[in-house]
């Protein structure tokens, strides 16, 4: 009996995943079609469909696409799930801290009609921490900025602006993200981001999470456009994380 094959549009309709997402999964090596039809259409097997559902299940648990590939190939995903659980628990702790602060402000309003400046500042700090960064990361950001000074921070931001513009140009031209020039660009971008935050990889991940949550242009105050950010992510995926260039 011949095995059932799905064209990309059929698979998208059957699973609720967009064709664009399936193309992206293919580009980053997460889900490659088993073959092509004589007309050149991508064809997916039942094994591909099962892999897609595993991808969607892991993504639903909040795993980044970069980690899903490793989890799929591993016979034991417990370590990956434990890391994700730790991250969720840290997020819940931040949310609980924010909840306590908001209750305090609400009680102050009920009692006096106006919260103190200190209460408002603490509440805003908790909101920022709960949204993207831990208190430790915020403290390291502040320390790093003091180390660099205004001119140092400006220099790193200027470098990122130039690299973001180059990424936007490559995206517009449709350059293959696997091209050596693009991989070099991705490496220099990673180096610049790590330089700005003092080499703290967790802070880099939190910063990228902020970009994903708020949108590239809003999170970077116009330094990075959405097309440039999408293109950089493709370059990272091809290179499985570009290494810093020295």
PDB file of C-alpha atoms in Angstrom:
ATOM      1  CA  UNK A   1       0.000   0.000   0.000  1.00  0.00           C
ATOM      2  CA  UNK A   2       1.369   3.414  -0.984  1.00  0.00           C
ATOM      3  CA  UNK A   3       2.071   5.759   1.899  1.00  0.00           C
ATOM      4  CA  UNK A   4      -0.045   8.897   2.156  1.00  0.00           C
ATOM      5  CA  UNK A   5       1.827  12.049   1.124  1.00  0.00           C
ATOM      6  CA  UNK A   6       0.855  15.644   1.899  1.00  0.00           C
ATOM      7  CA  UNK A   7       1.634  18.729  -0.128  1.00  0.00           C
ATOM      8  CA  UNK A   8       2.615  21.732   1.974  1.00  0.00           C
ATOM      9  CA  UNK A   9      -0.789  23.394   1.583  1.00  0.00           C
ATOM     10  CA  UNK A  10      -2.579  20.201   2.572  1.00  0.00           C
ATOM     11  CA  UNK A  11      -0.375  19.791   5.627  1.00  0.00           C
ATOM     12  CA  UNK A  12      -0.968  23.398   6.637  1.00  0.00           C
ATOM     13  CA  UNK A  13      -4.733  22.961   6.372  1.00  0.00           C
ATOM     14  CA  UNK A  14      -4.732  19.646   8.257  1.00  0.00           C
ATOM     15  CA  UNK A  15      -2.576  20.890  11.158  1.00  0.00           C
ATOM     16  CA  UNK A  16      -3.479  24.564  11.391  1.00  0.00           C
ATOM     17  CA  UNK A  17       0.134  25.594  10.796  1.00  0.00           C
ATOM     18  CA  UNK A  18       0.720  28.315   8.225  1.00  0.00           C
ATOM     19  CA  UNK A  19       2.606  27.575   5.025  1.00  0.00           C
ATOM     20  CA  UNK A  20       5.012  30.337   6.015  1.00  0.00           C
ATOM     21  CA  UNK A  21       5.760  28.565   9.307  1.00  0.00           C
ATOM     22  CA  UNK A  22       6.379  25.274   7.481  1.00  0.00           C
ATOM     23  CA  UNK A  23       8.766  27.052   5.125  1.00  0.00           C
ATOM     24  CA  UNK A  24      10.569  28.500   8.166  1.00  0.00           C
ATOM     25  CA  UNK A  25      10.800  25.076   9.831  1.00  0.00           C
ATOM     26  CA  UNK A  26      12.363  23.771   6.617  1.00  0.00           C
ATOM     27  CA  UNK A  27      14.813  26.681   6.384  1.00  0.00           C
ATOM     28  CA  UNK A  28      16.127  26.118   9.904  1.00  0.00           C
ATOM     29  CA  UNK A  29      16.354  22.343   9.479  1.00  0.00           C
ATOM     30  CA  UNK A  30      13.586  21.536  11.924  1.00  0.00           C
ATOM     31  CA  UNK A  31      11.192  19.824   9.506  1.00  0.00           C
ATOM     32  CA  UNK A  32      12.347  18.961   6.016  1.00  0.00           C
ATOM     33  CA  UNK A  33       9.896  17.370   3.551  1.00  0.00           C
ATOM     34  CA  UNK A  34      10.711  13.793   2.629  1.00  0.00           C
ATOM     35  CA  UNK A  35      10.758  14.588  -1.074  1.00  0.00           C
ATOM     36  CA  UNK A  36       9.210  16.488  -3.943  1.00  0.00           C
ATOM     37  CA  UNK A  37       6.641  15.702  -6.594  1.00  0.00           C
ATOM     38  CA  UNK A  38       7.560  15.670 -10.297  1.00  0.00           C
ATOM     39  CA  UNK A  39       6.130  19.198 -10.402  1.00  0.00           C
ATOM     40  CA  UNK A  40       8.486  20.296  -7.628  1.00  0.00           C
ATOM     41  CA  UNK A  41       5.952  20.451  -4.774  1.00  0.00           C
ATOM     42  CA  UNK A  42       7.196  19.619  -1.269  1.00  0.00           C
ATOM     43  CA  UNK A  43       5.846  16.270  -0.083  1.00  0.00           C
ATOM     44  CA  UNK A  44       5.520  15.237   3.556  1.00  0.00           C
ATOM     45  CA  UNK A  45       5.137  11.673   4.840  1.00  0.00           C
ATOM     46  CA  UNK A  46       3.211  10.426   7.865  1.00  0.00           C
ATOM     47  CA  UNK A  47       6.545  10.407   9.726  1.00  0.00           C
ATOM     48  CA  UNK A  48       6.972  14.103   8.893  1.00  0.00           C
ATOM     49  CA  UNK A  49       3.474  14.784  10.203  1.00  0.00           C
ATOM     50  CA  UNK A  50       4.246  13.036  13.498  1.00  0.00           C
ATOM     51  CA  UNK A  51       7.455  15.071  13.808  1.00  0.00           C
ATOM     52  CA  UNK A  52       5.484  18.262  13.163  1.00  0.00           C
ATOM     53  CA  UNK A  53       3.053  17.448  15.964  1.00  0.00           C
ATOM     54  CA  UNK A  54       5.982  16.838  18.334  1.00  0.00           C
ATOM     55  CA  UNK A  55       7.423  20.208  17.309  1.00  0.00           C
ATOM     56  CA  UNK A  56       4.101  21.917  18.002  1.00  0.00           C
ATOM     57  CA  UNK A  57       3.765  20.171  21.356  1.00  0.00           C
ATOM     58  CA  UNK A  58       7.225  21.304  22.478  1.00  0.00           C
ATOM     59  CA  UNK A  59       6.606  24.820  21.196  1.00  0.00           C
ATOM     60  CA  UNK A  60       3.349  24.903  23.176  1.00  0.00           C
ATOM     61  CA  UNK A  61       5.453  24.192  26.275  1.00  0.00           C
ATOM     62  CA  UNK A  62       7.390  27.364  25.512  1.00  0.00           C
ATOM     63  CA  UNK A  63      10.607  25.841  24.175  1.00  0.00           C
ATOM     64  CA  UNK A  64      12.504  28.038  21.698  1.00  0.00           C
ATOM     65  CA  UNK A  65      12.773  26.592  18.200  1.00  0.00           C
ATOM     66  CA  UNK A  66      16.559  26.439  18.600  1.00  0.00           C
ATOM     67  CA  UNK A  67      16.136  23.962  21.489  1.00  0.00           C
ATOM     68  CA  UNK A  68      13.345  21.914  19.942  1.00  0.00           C
ATOM     69  CA  UNK A  69      15.625  20.317  17.351  1.00  0.00           C
ATOM     70  CA  UNK A  70      17.921  18.981  20.068  1.00  0.00           C
ATOM     71  CA  UNK A  71      14.989  17.783  22.152  1.00  0.00           C
ATOM     72  CA  UNK A  72      13.574  15.855  19.208  1.00  0.00           C
ATOM     73  CA  UNK A  73      16.853  14.085  18.571  1.00  0.00           C
ATOM     74  CA  UNK A  74      17.379  13.271  22.245  1.00  0.00           C
ATOM     75  CA  UNK A  75      16.059  10.056  23.723  1.00  0.00           C
ATOM     76  CA  UNK A  76      15.581  11.844  27.048  1.00  0.00           C
ATOM     77  CA  UNK A  77      13.977  15.301  26.986  1.00  0.00           C
ATOM     78  CA  UNK A  78      13.834  15.605  30.769  1.00  0.00           C
ATOM     79  CA  UNK A  79      16.781  17.999  31.008  1.00  0.00           C
ATOM     80  CA  UNK A  80      15.237  20.293  28.401  1.00  0.00           C
ATOM     81  CA  UNK A  81      11.875  20.249  30.157  1.00  0.00           C
ATOM     82  CA  UNK A  82      13.504  20.867  33.543  1.00  0.00           C
ATOM     83  CA  UNK A  83      15.256  23.959  32.176  1.00  0.00           C
ATOM     84  CA  UNK A  84      11.982  25.213  30.779  1.00  0.00           C
ATOM     85  CA  UNK A  85      10.260  24.501  34.091  1.00  0.00           C
ATOM     86  CA  UNK A  86      12.950  26.471  35.939  1.00  0.00           C
ATOM     87  CA  UNK A  87      12.402  29.409  33.611  1.00  0.00           C
ATOM     88  CA  UNK A  88       8.631  29.277  34.116  1.00  0.00           C
ATOM     89  CA  UNK A  89       9.072  29.128  37.889  1.00  0.00           C
ATOM     90  CA  UNK A  90      11.324  32.213  37.797  1.00  0.00           C
ATOM     91  CA  UNK A  91       8.704  33.995  35.729  1.00  0.00           C
ATOM     92  CA  UNK A  92       5.972  33.027  38.205  1.00  0.00           C
ATOM     93  CA  UNK A  93       8.097  34.320  41.092  1.00  0.00           C
ATOM     94  CA  UNK A  94       8.470  37.647  39.285  1.00  0.00           C
ATOM     95  CA  UNK A  95       4.730  37.786  38.649  1.00  0.00           C
ATOM     96  CA  UNK A  96       4.017  37.103  42.333  1.00  0.00           C
ATOM     97  CA  UNK A  97       6.396  39.934  43.303  1.00  0.00           C
ATOM     98  CA  UNK A  98       4.577  42.246  40.919  1.00  0.00           C
ATOM     99  CA  UNK A  99       1.225  41.132  42.362  1.00  0.00           C
ATOM    100  CA  UNK A 100       2.382  42.025  45.889  1.00  0.00           C
ATOM    101  CA  UNK A 101       3.622  45.439  44.759  1.00  0.00           C
ATOM    102  CA  UNK A 102       0.376  46.217  42.936  1.00  0.00           C
ATOM    103  CA  UNK A 103      -1.639  45.227  45.996  1.00  0.00           C
ATOM    104  CA  UNK A 104       0.490  47.571  48.089  1.00  0.00           C
ATOM    105  CA  UNK A 105      -0.100  50.464  45.697  1.00  0.00           C
ATOM    106  CA  UNK A 106      -3.839  49.725  45.620  1.00  0.00           C
ATOM    107  CA  UNK A 107      -3.978  49.694  49.420  1.00  0.00           C
ATOM    108  CA  UNK A 108      -2.059  52.973  49.575  1.00  0.00           C
ATOM    109  CA  UNK A 109      -4.533  54.549  47.171  1.00  0.00           C
ATOM    110  CA  UNK A 110      -7.445  53.314  49.276  1.00  0.00           C
ATOM    111  CA  UNK A 111      -5.854  54.686  52.448  1.00  0.00           C
ATOM    112  CA  UNK A 112      -4.491  58.039  51.323  1.00  0.00           C
ATOM    113  CA  UNK A 113      -5.552  58.563  47.749  1.00  0.00           C
ATOM    114  CA  UNK A 114      -1.957  58.736  46.453  1.00  0.00           C
ATOM    115  CA  UNK A 115       0.916  56.209  46.625  1.00  0.00           C
ATOM    116  CA  UNK A 116       4.397  57.366  47.575  1.00  0.00           C
ATOM    117  CA  UNK A 117       7.065  57.917  44.938  1.00  0.00           C
ATOM    118  CA  UNK A 118       9.040  54.994  46.391  1.00  0.00           C
ATOM    119  CA  UNK A 119       6.043  52.699  46.014  1.00  0.00           C
ATOM    120  CA  UNK A 120       5.552  53.718  42.396  1.00  0.00           C
ATOM    121  CA  UNK A 121       9.229  53.248  41.569  1.00  0.00           C
ATOM    122  CA  UNK A 122       9.310  49.795  43.156  1.00  0.00           C
ATOM    123  CA  UNK A 123       6.159  48.829  41.275  1.00  0.00           C
ATOM    124  CA  UNK A 124       7.595  49.983  37.942  1.00  0.00           C
ATOM    125  CA  UNK A 125      10.809  48.036  38.652  1.00  0.00           C
ATOM    126  CA  UNK A 126       8.775  44.914  39.410  1.00  0.00           C
ATOM    127  CA  UNK A 127       6.803  45.362  36.183  1.00  0.00           C
ATOM    128  CA  UNK A 128      10.008  45.590  34.148  1.00  0.00           C
ATOM    129  CA  UNK A 129      11.539  42.592  35.902  1.00  0.00           C
ATOM    130  CA  UNK A 130       8.419  40.469  35.522  1.00  0.00           C
ATOM    131  CA  UNK A 131       8.172  41.330  31.873  1.00  0.00           C
ATOM    132  CA  UNK A 132      11.632  40.426  30.704  1.00  0.00           C
ATOM    133  CA  UNK A 133      14.560  40.597  33.134  1.00  0.00           C
ATOM    134  CA  UNK A 134      15.403  39.261  36.561  1.00  0.00           C
ATOM    135  CA  UNK A 135      16.588  41.694  39.266  1.00  0.00           C
ATOM    136  CA  UNK A 136      20.096  40.261  38.924  1.00  0.00           C
ATOM    137  CA  UNK A 137      20.114  40.922  35.184  1.00  0.00           C
ATOM    138  CA  UNK A 138      18.911  44.499  35.671  1.00  0.00           C
ATOM    139  CA  UNK A 139      21.639  45.052  38.247  1.00  0.00           C
ATOM    140  CA  UNK A 140      24.265  43.674  35.832  1.00  0.00           C
ATOM    141  CA  UNK A 141      22.934  45.937  33.044  1.00  0.00           C
ATOM    142  CA  UNK A 142      23.303  48.959  35.297  1.00  0.00           C
ATOM    143  CA  UNK A 143      26.806  47.921  36.339  1.00  0.00           C
ATOM    144  CA  UNK A 144      27.819  47.307  32.724  1.00  0.00           C
ATOM    145  CA  UNK A 145      26.530  50.728  31.670  1.00  0.00           C
ATOM    146  CA  UNK A 146      28.492  52.355  34.492  1.00  0.00           C
ATOM    147  CA  UNK A 147      31.604  50.498  33.320  1.00  0.00           C
ATOM    148  CA  UNK A 148      31.164  51.579  29.704  1.00  0.00           C
ATOM    149  CA  UNK A 149      30.056  55.117  30.396  1.00  0.00           C
ATOM    150  CA  UNK A 150      27.917  57.138  27.999  1.00  0.00           C
ATOM    151  CA  UNK A 151      30.469  57.113  25.183  1.00  0.00           C
ATOM    152  CA  UNK A 152      31.030  53.368  25.489  1.00  0.00           C
ATOM    153  CA  UNK A 153      27.328  52.546  25.364  1.00  0.00           C
ATOM    154  CA  UNK A 154      26.897  54.896  22.408  1.00  0.00           C
ATOM    155  CA  UNK A 155      29.750  53.173  20.571  1.00  0.00           C
ATOM    156  CA  UNK A 156      28.190  49.687  20.991  1.00  0.00           C
ATOM    157  CA  UNK A 157      24.766  50.982  19.933  1.00  0.00           C
ATOM    158  CA  UNK A 158      26.274  52.640  16.864  1.00  0.00           C
ATOM    159  CA  UNK A 159      27.918  49.346  15.916  1.00  0.00           C
ATOM    160  CA  UNK A 160      24.607  47.499  16.308  1.00  0.00           C
ATOM    161  CA  UNK A 161      22.851  50.121  14.180  1.00  0.00           C
ATOM    162  CA  UNK A 162      25.314  49.597  11.317  1.00  0.00           C
ATOM    163  CA  UNK A 163      25.018  45.804  11.538  1.00  0.00           C
ATOM    164  CA  UNK A 164      21.215  45.977  11.659  1.00  0.00           C
ATOM    165  CA  UNK A 165      21.212  48.096   8.503  1.00  0.00           C
ATOM    166  CA  UNK A 166      23.435  45.537   6.763  1.00  0.00           C
ATOM    167  CA  UNK A 167      21.091  42.730   7.812  1.00  0.00           C
ATOM    168  CA  UNK A 168      18.136  44.692   6.426  1.00  0.00           C
ATOM    169  CA  UNK A 169      19.967  45.115   3.105  1.00  0.00           C
ATOM    170  CA  UNK A 170      20.696  41.375   2.872  1.00  0.00           C
ATOM    171  CA  UNK A 171      17.065  40.614   3.722  1.00  0.00           C
ATOM    172  CA  UNK A 172      15.830  42.929   0.990  1.00  0.00           C
ATOM    173  CA  UNK A 173      18.207  41.402  -1.575  1.00  0.00           C
ATOM    174  CA  UNK A 174      17.254  37.883  -0.519  1.00  0.00           C
ATOM    175  CA  UNK A 175      20.825  36.804   0.234  1.00  0.00           C
ATOM    176  CA  UNK A 176      21.079  33.189   1.391  1.00  0.00           C
ATOM    177  CA  UNK A 177      21.555  33.314   5.204  1.00  0.00           C
ATOM    178  CA  UNK A 178      24.134  30.533   4.856  1.00  0.00           C
ATOM    179  CA  UNK A 179      26.426  32.770   2.771  1.00  0.00           C
ATOM    180  CA  UNK A 180      29.793  33.325   4.526  1.00  0.00           C
ATOM    181  CA  UNK A 181      29.312  37.107   4.472  1.00  0.00           C
ATOM    182  CA  UNK A 182      25.970  36.769   6.250  1.00  0.00           C
ATOM    183  CA  UNK A 183      27.339  34.311   8.784  1.00  0.00           C
ATOM    184  CA  UNK A 184      30.170  36.760   9.462  1.00  0.00           C
ATOM    185  CA  UNK A 185      27.568  39.501   9.944  1.00  0.00           C
ATOM    186  CA  UNK A 186      25.598  37.315  12.374  1.00  0.00           C
ATOM    187  CA  UNK A 187      28.781  36.638  14.315  1.00  0.00           C
ATOM    188  CA  UNK A 188      29.611  40.344  14.556  1.00  0.00           C
ATOM    189  CA  UNK A 189      26.047  41.082  15.671  1.00  0.00           C
ATOM    190  CA  UNK A 190      26.321  38.455  18.431  1.00  0.00           C
ATOM    191  CA  UNK A 191      29.670  39.898  19.480  1.00  0.00           C
ATOM    192  CA  UNK A 192      28.235  43.421  19.666  1.00  0.00           C
ATOM    193  CA  UNK A 193      25.186  42.347  21.706  1.00  0.00           C
ATOM    194  CA  UNK A 194      27.356  40.381  24.123  1.00  0.00           C
ATOM    195  CA  UNK A 195      29.735  43.315  24.392  1.00  0.00           C
ATOM    196  CA  UNK A 196      26.884  45.632  25.286  1.00  0.00           C
ATOM    197  CA  UNK A 197      25.674  43.352  28.118  1.00  0.00           C
ATOM    198  CA  UNK A 198      29.117  42.283  29.290  1.00  0.00           C
ATOM    199  CA  UNK A 199      29.089  38.754  27.875  1.00  0.00           C
ATOM    200  CA  UNK A 200      26.147  37.562  29.977  1.00  0.00           C
ATOM    201  CA  UNK A 201      24.475  34.879  27.816  1.00  0.00           C
ATOM    202  CA  UNK A 202      21.342  34.770  29.992  1.00  0.00           C
ATOM    203  CA  UNK A 203      20.996  38.521  29.602  1.00  0.00           C
ATOM    204  CA  UNK A 204      21.326  38.112  25.837  1.00  0.00           C
ATOM    205  CA  UNK A 205      18.506  35.549  25.875  1.00  0.00           C
ATOM    206  CA  UNK A 206      16.354  37.878  27.970  1.00  0.00           C
ATOM    207  CA  UNK A 207      17.069  40.735  25.579  1.00  0.00           C
ATOM    208  CA  UNK A 208      16.072  38.604  22.594  1.00  0.00           C
ATOM    209  CA  UNK A 209      12.926  37.599  24.490  1.00  0.00           C
ATOM    210  CA  UNK A 210      12.101  41.288  24.895  1.00  0.00           C
ATOM    211  CA  UNK A 211      12.575  41.796  21.139  1.00  0.00           C
ATOM    212  CA  UNK A 212      10.264  38.868  20.383  1.00  0.00           C
ATOM    213  CA  UNK A 213       7.627  40.080  22.841  1.00  0.00           C
ATOM    214  CA  UNK A 214       7.599  43.780  21.980  1.00  0.00           C
ATOM    215  CA  UNK A 215       8.680  43.684  18.345  1.00  0.00           C
ATOM    216  CA  UNK A 216      12.146  44.498  17.058  1.00  0.00           C
ATOM    217  CA  UNK A 217      11.654  48.197  16.361  1.00  0.00           C
ATOM    218  CA  UNK A 218       9.905  48.969  19.659  1.00  0.00           C
ATOM    219  CA  UNK A 219      12.299  46.924  21.807  1.00  0.00           C
ATOM    220  CA  UNK A 220      15.432  48.419  20.212  1.00  0.00           C
ATOM    221  CA  UNK A 221      14.063  51.945  19.770  1.00  0.00           C
ATOM    222  CA  UNK A 222      14.345  51.750  16.001  1.00  0.00           C
ATOM    223  CA  UNK A 223      17.833  50.233  15.757  1.00  0.00           C
ATOM    224  CA  UNK A 224      16.562  46.875  14.439  1.00  0.00           C
ATOM    225  CA  UNK A 225      13.729  46.481  11.934  1.00  0.00           C
ATOM    226  CA  UNK A 226      11.414  43.474  11.868  1.00  0.00           C
ATOM    227  CA  UNK A 227      12.761  42.213   8.480  1.00  0.00           C
ATOM    228  CA  UNK A 228      16.348  42.542   9.753  1.00  0.00           C
ATOM    229  CA  UNK A 229      15.528  40.671  12.986  1.00  0.00           C
ATOM    230  CA  UNK A 230      13.764  37.872  11.096  1.00  0.00           C
ATOM    231  CA  UNK A 231      16.746  37.594   8.753  1.00  0.00           C
ATOM    232  CA  UNK A 232      19.252  37.496  11.614  1.00  0.00           C
ATOM    233  CA  UNK A 233      17.273  34.671  13.232  1.00  0.00           C
ATOM    234  CA  UNK A 234      17.512  32.695   9.995  1.00  0.00           C
ATOM    235  CA  UNK A 235      21.265  33.300   9.937  1.00  0.00           C
ATOM    236  CA  UNK A 236      21.577  32.144  13.560  1.00  0.00           C
ATOM    237  CA  UNK A 237      19.537  29.016  12.797  1.00  0.00           C
ATOM    238  CA  UNK A 238      21.679  28.108   9.784  1.00  0.00           C
ATOM    239  CA  UNK A 239      24.835  28.519  11.833  1.00  0.00           C
ATOM    240  CA  UNK A 240      23.274  27.028  14.991  1.00  0.00           C
ATOM    241  CA  UNK A 241      24.221  30.233  16.810  1.00  0.00           C
ATOM    242  CA  UNK A 242      26.893  32.394  15.268  1.00  0.00           C
ATOM    243  CA  UNK A 243      30.090  32.519  17.273  1.00  0.00           C
ATOM    244  CA  UNK A 244      31.638  35.854  18.272  1.00  0.00           C
ATOM    245  CA  UNK A 245      34.399  37.080  15.998  1.00  0.00           C
ATOM    246  CA  UNK A 246      37.540  38.448  17.612  1.00  0.00           C
TER     247      UNK A 246
END
